[in-house]
Amino acid sequence: MIMRKVKNVFFKGFCVCSTLLGLGVLVVILATLFEKGMAGMSWSLFTEVTPGPGGEGGLANAIMGSLIMTALGILLATPIGVLAGTWLAEFGQHSKTADIIRFLNGMLMSAPSILIGLFVYQLVVVFMGHFSGWAGSIALAIIALPIIISTTEEMLKLVPRNLREAGAGLGTPRWKVIVSLCYRSVGTGIVTGILLSVARISGETAPLLFTALNSSFMTLNPNEPMANLPVTIYQFAMSPYDSWNQLAWSGALLITMAILALNVLSRALPQLKKRRS
Amino acid sequence: MKALLLKAFPVDGDDFFRKASWASAGLIAVLMFALLISLVTGAWPALEKFGLGFFTSTEWNPVTKNFGAANALYGTLVSSVIAVALALPVGIGVAIFLSELCPKWLSKPLSIAIELLAAVPSIIYGMWGLFVFAPWFSGGFQIWAGEHLADLPVIGNFFSGPPMGVGLLTSGIILAFMILPILTSLIKEALSTVPGVLREATYGIGATQYEVIAKVLLPAIKGPIFGALILALGRALGETMAITFVIGGAQSIEMSLFMPATSISATIAEQFNEATGDIHIASLIGLGLVLFLITFIVMGTARVLLRRNRQ
């Protein structure tokens, strides 16, 4: 009997310790980011461009480039993703083709992001003859796409049959039922999926290494190699200069906070909506 | 005006919408196919030159232009297997704590916190791993292991070598943290599918929580746990930035887990922009093809397993 109780206590202790370990890692990572990143927080971080080796400067061009490429990526991925998710939920449903596309979508979602980088390098960079913000955006769009597709499909499946039948009963064409009734009723869910994919792609480094490359100038033209935060962090963190290392930590703090905030927001959104209605 | 336009271009809204959505869905298949084709064509010069030897050769020499995938493949597999071996027990522990042991009001915020671990970008894990974890690990465990484990027969080989901090074992540990959230959430989901009656019945005959969980619940979700394990393995195989920071970047295969090594993704990330000529690029894309094939097989297996269990 005592043996059983001891075992039980040990077992529970193990589960508690595992959880503490997981949470501990999150806390330690965030604490490190704050400790090392805050030291470099200043206005010049947002107003000055990346400095030359060992010099002083900010991350303005990298932040701007990341914002532009993430925005372009999402603008490319959203319409295609929502439409594809709609096809799976409304037209394809249980067909064999839909099954295959769902499977391939799952595979694309779990394809290593560096492979997406290699793919876009060969497809766009080699074709255009130079690295560019467009290539980076396309790579990010391909990463965001499967996430948007699967959330859209999941959300549309939640729309009750009655709603569709009511719409169809009034003689509304099917596409209008989908656009004005279904999208509207699960819109928050779809937006959540889009926000999550923004969070996912804004920290991606590997696919940008050889698509957008990087740039130490303020570049607003996506047809040129484009500065971006993740690749700048990578290069500066690995460099021997203290001032670059400091910028890398500050950039890391910025990007992580932005991503965590997006995650929390995407979780809070459905609840806010529920409370209001 | 609208009527005129409609007359000039008789568009059936339904038909158009259906076709547009079908084209978008079809794009996924096209993308996956194009991804495979581009990797094969990009790697072709290397495959043609080195033949099947590309996959088994441990040579990686940009000077003599001889390239083989074995070193990177070894590092990728070993670091991923270490990650899964470390993360699985911890993941099961966390999942059990969150879904069976801790009070309801605490479970939700803790689950979100664990899931946020998955949201932290790979590059942040890399920086943290290199600048915080690796020095701490080399000063602590690696020195201790050098004194106490290195002389043991057989397993001593794994723990010998200089305490450098970076290397295969460090990569495995960092990867383990990264795959912990996915393992936890999949196991938690599986636990929630076990019918409550089963728990009540076992508690009813006087079993302890340990007995209920270890003898009834865990055996009932063996299948999904295995599926989750494979899925997590797939994640670990493709991780790039975190590994690039902490694996050490050495093209070699060593018995010791303390020694620096390399992985497929790290080799591509480090060398692609500095590649010395076409055959070097083709070999790096060849590594990408190898990675694609492994992850495709692993992930496909995981998906089939998890789906079968859900049905």
Coordinates of C-alpha atoms in Angstrom, one line a residue:
Chain A
M1 CA 0.0 0.0 0.0
I2 CA 2.8 2.4 1.0
M3 CA 4.7 1.5 -2.2
R4 CA 1.7 2.5 -4.2
K5 CA 1.4 5.8 -2.5
V6 CA 5.1 6.5 -3.0
K7 CA 4.9 5.7 -6.6
N8 CA 1.9 8.0 -7.0
V9 CA 3.7 10.9 -5.3
F10 CA 6.8 10.3 -7.5
F11 CA 4.7 10.2 -10.6
K12 CA 2.9 13.4 -9.8
G13 CA 6.2 15.0 -8.9
F14 CA 7.6 14.1 -12.3
C15 CA 4.6 15.6 -14.1
V16 CA 4.9 18.8 -12.1
C17 CA 8.6 19.0 -12.8
S18 CA 8.1 18.5 -16.5
T19 CA 5.6 21.4 -16.6
L20 CA 7.9 23.6 -14.6
L21 CA 10.7 22.8 -17.0
G22 CA 8.7 23.8 -20.0
L23 CA 7.5 27.0 -18.4
G24 CA 10.9 27.6 -17.0
V25 CA 12.5 27.6 -20.5
L26 CA 9.9 30.1 -21.7
V27 CA 10.5 32.4 -18.7
V28 CA 14.3 32.1 -19.1
I29 CA 14.2 32.9 -22.8
L30 CA 12.0 35.9 -22.3
A31 CA 14.1 37.1 -19.3
T32 CA 17.3 36.8 -21.4
L33 CA 15.6 38.7 -24.3
F34 CA 14.6 41.5 -21.9
E35 CA 17.9 41.7 -20.1
K36 CA 20.0 41.8 -23.2
G37 CA 17.5 43.5 -25.5
M38 CA 16.4 46.4 -23.3
A39 CA 19.9 47.8 -23.1
G40 CA 19.7 48.7 -26.8
M41 CA 16.2 50.1 -26.8
S42 CA 16.2 53.7 -28.0
W43 CA 14.7 55.9 -30.6
S44 CA 17.6 55.5 -32.9
L45 CA 16.7 51.8 -33.1
F46 CA 13.7 52.8 -35.1
T47 CA 15.0 55.8 -36.9
E48 CA 18.5 54.8 -38.0
V49 CA 19.5 52.2 -40.6
T50 CA 21.8 49.3 -39.8
P51 CA 25.4 50.4 -39.3
G52 CA 28.7 49.3 -40.9
P53 CA 30.9 46.8 -39.0
G54 CA 31.3 47.9 -35.4
G55 CA 29.4 51.2 -35.9
E56 CA 26.4 52.7 -34.2
G57 CA 23.0 52.7 -35.8
G58 CA 19.5 51.2 -35.6
L59 CA 17.3 48.7 -37.3
A60 CA 14.9 51.0 -39.2
N61 CA 15.6 49.4 -42.6
A62 CA 15.3 45.9 -41.3
I63 CA 12.0 46.6 -39.5
M64 CA 10.6 48.4 -42.6
G65 CA 11.7 45.6 -44.9
S66 CA 10.2 42.9 -42.6
L67 CA 6.9 44.8 -42.5
I68 CA 6.7 45.2 -46.2
M69 CA 7.6 41.6 -47.0
T70 CA 5.2 40.2 -44.3
A71 CA 2.4 42.4 -45.6
L72 CA 3.0 41.4 -49.3
G73 CA 3.2 37.8 -48.3
I74 CA -0.1 37.9 -46.4
L75 CA -1.7 39.8 -49.2
L76 CA -0.6 37.1 -51.7
A77 CA -1.6 34.2 -49.4
T78 CA -4.9 35.4 -48.0
P79 CA -7.2 35.4 -51.1
I80 CA -5.8 32.1 -52.4
G81 CA -5.8 30.5 -49.0
V82 CA -9.4 31.5 -48.2
L83 CA -10.6 30.4 -51.6
A84 CA -8.8 27.1 -51.4
G85 CA -10.2 26.5 -47.9
T86 CA -13.6 27.3 -49.2
W87 CA -13.3 24.8 -52.0
L88 CA -12.3 22.1 -49.5
A89 CA -15.2 22.9 -47.2
E90 CA -17.9 23.7 -49.7
F91 CA -17.3 22.0 -53.0
G92 CA -14.7 19.3 -52.5
Q93 CA -15.8 18.0 -49.1
H94 CA -15.4 14.2 -49.0
S95 CA -14.2 13.7 -52.6
K96 CA -11.0 11.9 -53.3
T97 CA -9.4 15.0 -54.8
A98 CA -10.2 17.0 -51.6
D99 CA -8.5 14.3 -49.6
I100 CA -5.4 14.5 -51.7
I101 CA -5.3 18.2 -51.5
R102 CA -5.8 18.1 -47.7
F103 CA -2.9 15.7 -47.5
L104 CA -0.6 17.8 -49.7
N105 CA -1.6 20.9 -47.7
G106 CA -0.6 19.2 -44.5
M107 CA 2.7 18.2 -46.1
L108 CA 3.3 21.7 -47.3
M109 CA 2.6 23.0 -43.8
S110 CA 5.2 20.7 -42.4
A111 CA 7.8 21.1 -45.1
P112 CA 11.0 22.6 -43.6
S113 CA 11.0 26.3 -44.3
I114 CA 14.5 26.3 -45.7
L115 CA 13.3 24.1 -48.5
I116 CA 10.7 26.7 -49.4
G117 CA 13.6 29.1 -49.6
L118 CA 15.5 26.8 -52.0
F119 CA 12.4 26.4 -54.1
V120 CA 11.7 30.1 -54.4
Y121 CA 15.4 30.7 -55.0
Q122 CA 15.2 28.5 -58.1
L123 CA 11.8 29.6 -59.2
V124 CA 12.1 33.4 -58.7
V125 CA 15.7 34.4 -57.9
V126 CA 17.3 32.4 -60.7
F127 CA 14.6 33.5 -63.1
M128 CA 14.8 37.2 -62.2
G129 CA 18.5 37.1 -62.0
H130 CA 18.8 38.8 -58.6
F131 CA 17.6 38.5 -55.0
S132 CA 14.5 40.6 -54.2
G133 CA 11.9 41.5 -51.7
W134 CA 9.3 39.9 -54.0
A135 CA 11.2 36.5 -53.8
G136 CA 11.1 36.9 -50.0
S137 CA 7.4 37.7 -50.0
I138 CA 6.6 34.8 -52.2
A139 CA 8.5 32.4 -49.9
L140 CA 6.6 33.8 -46.9
A141 CA 3.3 33.5 -48.7
I142 CA 4.0 29.8 -49.4
I143 CA 4.6 29.3 -45.7
A144 CA 1.4 31.2 -44.7
L145 CA -0.8 29.6 -47.3
P146 CA -1.4 26.1 -45.8
I147 CA -2.2 27.7 -42.4
I148 CA -4.8 30.0 -43.9
I149 CA -6.3 27.1 -45.9
S150 CA -6.8 24.8 -43.0
T151 CA -8.2 27.4 -40.6
T152 CA -10.6 28.6 -43.3
E153 CA -11.8 25.0 -43.9
E154 CA -12.2 24.2 -40.3
M155 CA -14.1 27.4 -39.7
L156 CA -16.5 27.0 -42.6
K157 CA -17.3 23.5 -41.4
L158 CA -18.7 25.1 -38.2
V159 CA -21.3 27.1 -40.1
P160 CA -24.7 25.5 -39.4
R161 CA -26.6 23.9 -42.3
N162 CA -29.7 25.9 -41.5
L163 CA -28.0 29.1 -42.3
R164 CA -27.0 27.9 -45.7
E165 CA -30.5 26.4 -46.4
A166 CA -32.1 29.7 -45.3
G167 CA -30.0 31.6 -47.7
A168 CA -30.5 29.1 -50.5
G169 CA -34.2 29.1 -49.8
L170 CA -34.4 32.8 -50.6
G171 CA -33.0 32.0 -54.0
T172 CA -29.6 33.4 -53.3
P173 CA -26.9 32.1 -55.5
R174 CA -24.5 29.8 -53.7
W175 CA -21.5 32.1 -54.0
K176 CA -23.4 34.8 -52.3
V177 CA -24.5 32.5 -49.5
I178 CA -20.9 31.6 -48.9
V179 CA -19.6 35.2 -49.1
S180 CA -22.3 37.1 -47.3
L181 CA -23.5 34.5 -44.9
C182 CA -20.8 31.9 -44.2
Y183 CA -17.7 34.2 -44.3
R184 CA -19.5 36.8 -42.2
S185 CA -20.6 34.3 -39.5
V186 CA -17.1 32.7 -39.1
G187 CA -15.1 35.8 -40.2
T188 CA -13.3 36.1 -36.8
G189 CA -12.1 32.6 -37.0
I190 CA -10.7 33.1 -40.4
V191 CA -9.0 36.4 -39.3
T192 CA -7.5 34.4 -36.4
G193 CA -5.9 32.0 -38.8
I194 CA -4.5 34.9 -40.8
L195 CA -3.1 36.5 -37.7
L196 CA -1.5 33.2 -36.7
S197 CA 0.1 33.0 -40.1
V198 CA 1.4 36.5 -39.8
A199 CA 3.0 35.5 -36.5
R200 CA 4.5 32.5 -38.0
I201 CA 6.1 34.2 -41.0
S202 CA 7.3 37.3 -39.3
G203 CA 10.0 35.3 -37.5
E204 CA 11.0 33.1 -40.4
T205 CA 14.7 33.4 -41.2
A206 CA 15.8 30.5 -43.3
P207 CA 13.6 31.1 -46.4
L208 CA 14.8 34.7 -46.5
L209 CA 18.5 33.9 -46.4
F210 CA 18.6 33.3 -50.2
T211 CA 15.5 35.0 -51.5
A212 CA 15.3 38.5 -50.0
L213 CA 19.0 38.2 -48.9
N214 CA 19.5 41.4 -46.9
S215 CA 20.5 44.9 -47.4
S216 CA 22.2 47.6 -45.2
F217 CA 20.2 50.4 -46.9
M218 CA 16.7 51.6 -46.6
T219 CA 15.0 49.7 -49.4
L220 CA 11.3 50.3 -50.1
N221 CA 11.4 48.7 -53.6
P222 CA 10.5 45.0 -53.4
N223 CA 12.3 44.5 -56.7
E224 CA 15.7 44.8 -54.9
P225 CA 17.3 42.8 -52.2
M226 CA 15.5 43.8 -49.1
A227 CA 16.6 44.3 -45.5
N228 CA 14.7 42.3 -43.0
L229 CA 14.8 41.7 -39.3
P230 CA 15.4 38.0 -39.0
V231 CA 18.4 37.8 -41.4
T232 CA 19.9 40.9 -39.8
I233 CA 19.6 39.3 -36.4
Y234 CA 21.3 36.2 -37.7
Q235 CA 24.2 38.1 -39.3
F236 CA 24.6 40.5 -36.3
A237 CA 24.4 37.8 -33.7
M238 CA 27.1 35.8 -35.4
S239 CA 29.4 38.8 -35.8
P240 CA 32.3 39.7 -33.6
Y241 CA 31.3 43.3 -33.0
D242 CA 29.6 44.3 -29.7
S243 CA 27.5 47.0 -31.3
W244 CA 26.1 44.5 -33.8
N245 CA 25.5 41.9 -31.1
Q246 CA 23.5 44.5 -29.1
L247 CA 21.4 45.3 -32.2
A248 CA 20.8 41.6 -32.7
W249 CA 19.4 41.2 -29.1
S250 CA 17.3 44.3 -29.4
G251 CA 15.9 43.1 -32.7
A252 CA 15.3 39.7 -31.2
L253 CA 13.3 41.3 -28.3
L254 CA 11.2 43.3 -30.8
I255 CA 10.4 40.4 -33.0
T256 CA 9.5 38.0 -30.2
M257 CA 7.3 40.5 -28.4
A258 CA 5.5 41.3 -31.7
I259 CA 4.9 37.6 -32.3
L260 CA 3.8 36.7 -28.8
A261 CA 1.4 39.7 -28.9
L262 CA 0.0 38.5 -32.2
N263 CA -0.5 35.1 -30.7
V264 CA -2.3 36.4 -27.6
L265 CA -4.4 38.7 -29.8
S266 CA -5.5 35.9 -32.1
R267 CA -6.6 33.9 -29.0
A268 CA -8.4 36.8 -27.5
L269 CA -10.2 37.8 -30.7
P270 CA -12.9 35.1 -30.7
Q271 CA -13.6 35.7 -27.0
L272 CA -14.0 39.5 -27.5
K273 CA -16.3 38.9 -30.4
K274 CA -18.4 36.5 -28.3
R275 CA -18.7 39.0 -25.4
R276 CA -19.8 41.8 -27.7
S277 CA -22.6 39.8 -29.3
Chain B
M1 CA -24.2 50.1 -66.8
K2 CA -24.2 46.9 -64.7
A3 CA -26.8 45.3 -66.9
L4 CA -24.7 46.3 -70.0
L5 CA -21.6 44.8 -68.5
L6 CA -23.4 41.6 -67.7
K7 CA -24.7 41.4 -71.2
A8 CA -21.2 41.9 -72.7
F9 CA -19.6 39.4 -70.3
P10 CA -22.1 36.9 -69.3
V11 CA -20.5 35.7 -66.1
D12 CA -22.2 33.0 -64.0
G13 CA -21.2 34.0 -60.4
D14 CA -21.5 30.5 -59.1
D15 CA -19.5 29.0 -61.8
F16 CA -16.8 31.7 -61.5
F17 CA -16.6 31.3 -57.7
R18 CA -16.4 27.5 -58.0
K19 CA -13.6 27.6 -60.6
A20 CA -11.6 30.3 -58.7
S21 CA -11.8 28.3 -55.5
W22 CA -10.9 25.1 -57.3
A23 CA -7.9 26.7 -58.9
S24 CA -6.7 28.0 -55.5
A25 CA -7.0 24.5 -54.0
G26 CA -5.3 23.0 -57.0
L27 CA -2.4 25.4 -56.6
I28 CA -1.4 23.4 -53.4
A29 CA -0.9 20.3 -55.5
V30 CA 1.0 22.3 -58.1
L31 CA 3.2 23.9 -55.5
M32 CA 4.1 20.5 -53.9
F33 CA 4.9 19.0 -57.3
A34 CA 6.9 22.0 -58.4
L35 CA 8.9 21.9 -55.1
L36 CA 9.9 18.3 -55.8
I37 CA 10.7 19.0 -59.4
S38 CA 12.8 22.1 -58.6
L39 CA 14.8 20.1 -56.0
V40 CA 15.4 17.3 -58.4
T41 CA 16.5 19.5 -61.3
G42 CA 18.5 21.7 -59.0
A43 CA 20.4 18.8 -57.5
W44 CA 20.8 17.0 -60.8
P45 CA 24.3 18.1 -61.7
A46 CA 25.5 16.8 -58.3
L47 CA 23.5 13.5 -58.6
E48 CA 24.9 13.0 -62.1
K49 CA 28.5 13.6 -61.0
F50 CA 28.6 11.7 -57.7
G51 CA 25.8 9.1 -58.4
L52 CA 24.4 7.2 -55.5
G53 CA 27.7 7.8 -53.7
F54 CA 26.4 11.3 -53.0
F55 CA 24.2 9.9 -50.3
T56 CA 26.9 7.8 -48.6
S57 CA 30.1 9.8 -49.0
T58 CA 31.4 11.6 -46.0
E59 CA 33.5 13.9 -48.1
W60 CA 32.5 17.6 -48.2
N61 CA 35.3 19.5 -49.8
P62 CA 34.6 22.8 -51.7
V63 CA 38.3 22.9 -52.7
T64 CA 38.4 19.5 -54.5
K65 CA 34.7 19.9 -55.4
N66 CA 33.8 16.6 -53.8
F67 CA 30.5 16.5 -52.0
G68 CA 28.6 13.8 -50.1
A69 CA 25.5 14.0 -47.8
A70 CA 26.5 11.5 -45.1
N71 CA 27.9 14.0 -42.5
A72 CA 24.9 16.3 -42.7
L73 CA 22.4 13.4 -42.8
Y74 CA 24.1 11.8 -39.7
G75 CA 23.9 15.1 -37.7
T76 CA 20.3 15.7 -38.8
L77 CA 19.1 12.2 -37.7
V78 CA 21.1 12.0 -34.5
S79 CA 20.1 15.5 -33.2
S80 CA 16.5 14.9 -34.0
V81 CA 16.4 11.5 -32.4
I82 CA 18.0 13.0 -29.2
A83 CA 15.4 15.7 -29.3
V84 CA 12.5 13.2 -29.5
A85 CA 14.0 10.9 -26.9
L86 CA 14.3 13.9 -24.4
A87 CA 11.0 15.6 -25.3
L88 CA 8.7 12.6 -25.2
P89 CA 8.8 11.8 -21.4
V90 CA 8.6 15.5 -20.6
G91 CA 5.8 16.0 -23.1
I92 CA 3.8 13.1 -21.6
G93 CA 4.4 14.5 -18.1
V94 CA 3.2 18.0 -19.1
A95 CA 0.2 16.7 -20.9
I96 CA -0.8 14.6 -17.9
F97 CA -0.3 17.4 -15.5
L98 CA -2.4 19.8 -17.6
S99 CA -5.2 17.5 -18.4
E100 CA -5.5 15.2 -15.4
L101 CA -3.8 16.6 -12.3
C102 CA -3.9 20.4 -12.2
P103 CA -7.1 22.4 -11.4
K104 CA -9.2 23.6 -14.3
W105 CA -8.7 27.3 -13.8
L106 CA -4.9 26.8 -13.9
S107 CA -4.9 24.4 -16.9
K108 CA -5.9 27.0 -19.5
P109 CA -3.3 29.7 -18.9
L110 CA -0.5 27.1 -18.4
S111 CA -1.5 25.4 -21.7
I112 CA -1.3 28.8 -23.5
A113 CA 2.1 29.4 -22.0
I114 CA 3.4 26.1 -23.2
E115 CA 1.9 26.7 -26.6
L116 CA 3.7 30.1 -26.7
L117 CA 7.0 28.1 -26.6
A118 CA 6.1 27.0 -30.2
A119 CA 5.5 30.7 -31.2
V120 CA 9.0 31.8 -30.3
P121 CA 10.9 32.0 -33.6
S122 CA 13.6 29.4 -34.4
I123 CA 16.3 32.1 -34.5
I124 CA 15.6 33.2 -30.9
Y125 CA 16.1 29.6 -29.8
G126 CA 19.4 29.6 -31.7
M127 CA 20.7 32.8 -30.1
W128 CA 19.6 31.7 -26.6
G129 CA 21.1 28.3 -27.2
L130 CA 24.4 29.7 -28.3
F131 CA 24.9 32.6 -25.9
V132 CA 23.0 31.4 -22.7
F133 CA 22.5 27.6 -22.8
A134 CA 25.7 26.4 -24.3
P135 CA 28.1 28.2 -21.8
W136 CA 26.0 27.0 -18.9
F137 CA 25.8 23.5 -20.3
S138 CA 29.5 23.2 -21.0
G139 CA 30.4 24.5 -17.5
G140 CA 28.0 22.2 -15.8
F141 CA 26.9 19.0 -17.3
Q142 CA 29.7 18.6 -19.9
I143 CA 32.5 19.0 -17.2
W144 CA 30.7 16.7 -14.9
A145 CA 30.2 14.1 -17.7
G146 CA 33.8 14.3 -18.6
E147 CA 34.8 13.4 -15.1
H148 CA 32.1 10.8 -14.4
L149 CA 30.8 9.3 -17.6
A150 CA 33.6 9.4 -20.1
D151 CA 35.4 6.4 -18.6
L152 CA 32.4 4.1 -18.6
P153 CA 32.4 1.4 -21.2
V154 CA 30.5 2.0 -24.5
I155 CA 28.4 5.0 -23.3
G156 CA 31.5 6.8 -22.3
N157 CA 32.3 7.3 -25.9
F158 CA 29.2 9.5 -26.3
F159 CA 30.3 11.8 -23.4
S160 CA 33.9 12.2 -24.1
G161 CA 35.6 15.2 -25.8
P162 CA 36.2 18.8 -24.8
P163 CA 33.3 20.7 -23.1
M164 CA 32.7 23.2 -25.9
G165 CA 29.0 23.8 -25.3
V166 CA 28.0 23.6 -28.9
G167 CA 27.6 20.2 -30.6
L168 CA 25.2 17.4 -31.3
L169 CA 23.8 17.0 -27.8
T170 CA 23.2 20.7 -27.3
S171 CA 21.3 20.8 -30.6
G172 CA 19.2 17.8 -29.5
I173 CA 18.3 19.6 -26.3
I174 CA 17.4 22.9 -27.9
L175 CA 15.3 21.0 -30.5
A176 CA 13.6 19.1 -27.6
F177 CA 12.4 22.4 -26.2
M178 CA 11.1 23.4 -29.6
I179 CA 9.1 20.3 -30.2
L180 CA 7.8 20.0 -26.6
P181 CA 4.6 22.1 -27.3
I182 CA 3.5 20.0 -30.3
L183 CA 4.0 16.8 -28.4
T184 CA 2.1 18.2 -25.4
S185 CA -0.8 19.4 -27.3
L186 CA -1.2 16.2 -29.3
I187 CA -1.0 14.0 -26.2
K188 CA -3.4 16.3 -24.4
E189 CA -5.8 16.0 -27.3
A190 CA -5.5 12.2 -27.2
L191 CA -6.1 12.1 -23.4
S192 CA -9.2 14.1 -23.8
T193 CA -10.7 11.4 -26.2
V194 CA -10.5 8.7 -23.5
P195 CA -14.0 8.2 -22.2
G196 CA -14.6 9.4 -18.6
V197 CA -16.2 6.1 -17.7
L198 CA -12.9 4.4 -18.0
R199 CA -11.3 6.7 -15.4
E200 CA -14.3 6.5 -13.1
A201 CA -14.3 2.7 -13.2
T202 CA -10.7 2.5 -12.3
Y203 CA -10.8 5.1 -9.6
G204 CA -13.9 3.2 -8.3
I205 CA -11.9 0.0 -7.6
G206 CA -9.5 2.1 -5.5
A207 CA -6.7 2.8 -7.9
T208 CA -4.3 5.7 -7.4
Q209 CA -3.9 8.4 -9.9
Y210 CA -0.6 6.9 -11.0
E211 CA -2.3 3.5 -11.6
V212 CA -5.2 5.0 -13.6
I213 CA -2.9 7.0 -15.8
A214 CA -0.1 4.6 -16.3
K215 CA -2.2 1.4 -16.6
V216 CA -5.4 2.6 -18.2
L217 CA -5.0 6.0 -19.9
L218 CA -1.5 5.8 -21.4
P219 CA -2.1 2.3 -22.9
A220 CA -5.3 3.5 -24.4
I221 CA -3.6 6.3 -26.3
K222 CA -0.5 4.4 -27.3
G223 CA -1.3 4.9 -31.0
P224 CA -1.8 8.7 -30.9
I225 CA 1.4 9.0 -28.8
F226 CA 3.4 7.2 -31.4
G227 CA 1.8 9.4 -34.1
A228 CA 2.7 12.5 -32.1
L229 CA 6.2 11.2 -31.7
I230 CA 6.7 10.8 -35.4
L231 CA 5.2 14.2 -36.1
A232 CA 7.6 15.8 -33.6
L233 CA 10.5 14.0 -35.2
G234 CA 9.5 15.5 -38.6
R235 CA 9.5 18.9 -37.1
A236 CA 13.0 18.4 -35.6
L237 CA 14.4 17.1 -38.8
G238 CA 13.6 20.3 -40.7
E239 CA 14.5 22.9 -38.1
T240 CA 17.1 25.3 -39.4
M241 CA 18.1 28.4 -37.6
A242 CA 18.3 27.0 -34.0
I243 CA 20.5 24.2 -35.2
T244 CA 22.7 26.5 -37.3
F245 CA 23.6 28.4 -34.2
V246 CA 24.4 25.5 -31.8
I247 CA 25.5 22.5 -33.8
G248 CA 29.0 23.8 -34.4
G249 CA 29.2 23.5 -38.2
A250 CA 31.8 20.8 -38.6
Q251 CA 31.6 18.4 -41.5
S252 CA 32.5 15.2 -39.7
I253 CA 31.0 12.2 -38.0
E254 CA 32.2 11.6 -34.4
M255 CA 31.1 9.1 -31.8
S256 CA 31.0 11.8 -29.1
L257 CA 27.8 13.8 -28.8
F258 CA 29.9 16.7 -27.4
M259 CA 31.7 17.2 -30.7
P260 CA 30.5 19.8 -33.2
A261 CA 28.7 18.4 -36.2
T262 CA 26.4 19.7 -38.9
S263 CA 22.9 19.1 -40.2
I264 CA 21.4 19.3 -43.7
S265 CA 19.5 22.5 -42.9
A266 CA 22.5 24.1 -41.2
T267 CA 24.9 23.3 -44.1
I268 CA 22.4 24.8 -46.6
A269 CA 21.9 27.9 -44.4
E270 CA 25.6 28.5 -43.8
Q271 CA 27.0 27.7 -47.3
F272 CA 24.4 28.6 -49.9
N273 CA 25.3 32.3 -50.3
E274 CA 29.1 31.5 -50.2
A275 CA 28.9 28.5 -52.5
T276 CA 32.0 28.1 -54.7
G277 CA 30.6 27.2 -58.1
D278 CA 27.7 25.4 -59.6
I279 CA 28.5 21.9 -58.3
H280 CA 28.6 23.2 -54.8
I281 CA 25.1 24.8 -55.2
A282 CA 23.8 21.6 -56.8
S283 CA 25.1 19.6 -53.9
L284 CA 23.5 21.9 -51.4
I285 CA 20.2 21.5 -53.3
G286 CA 20.8 17.8 -53.3
L287 CA 21.0 18.0 -49.5
G288 CA 17.6 19.8 -49.7
L289 CA 16.2 16.9 -51.7
V290 CA 17.4 14.4 -49.1
L291 CA 15.7 16.5 -46.4
F292 CA 12.5 16.7 -48.4
L293 CA 12.4 13.0 -48.9
I294 CA 13.0 12.2 -45.3
T295 CA 10.5 14.7 -43.9
F296 CA 7.9 13.7 -46.5
I297 CA 8.1 10.0 -45.5
V298 CA 8.2 10.8 -41.8
M299 CA 5.4 13.4 -41.9
G300 CA 3.2 11.2 -44.2
T301 CA 3.6 8.3 -41.8
A302 CA 2.6 10.5 -38.9
R303 CA -0.4 11.9 -40.6
V304 CA -1.7 8.4 -41.6
L305 CA -1.1 7.2 -38.0
L306 CA -2.8 10.1 -36.4
R307 CA -5.8 10.0 -38.8
R308 CA -6.3 6.3 -38.3
N309 CA -6.4 6.9 -34.6
R310 CA -8.9 9.7 -34.8
Q311 CA -11.4 7.6 -36.8

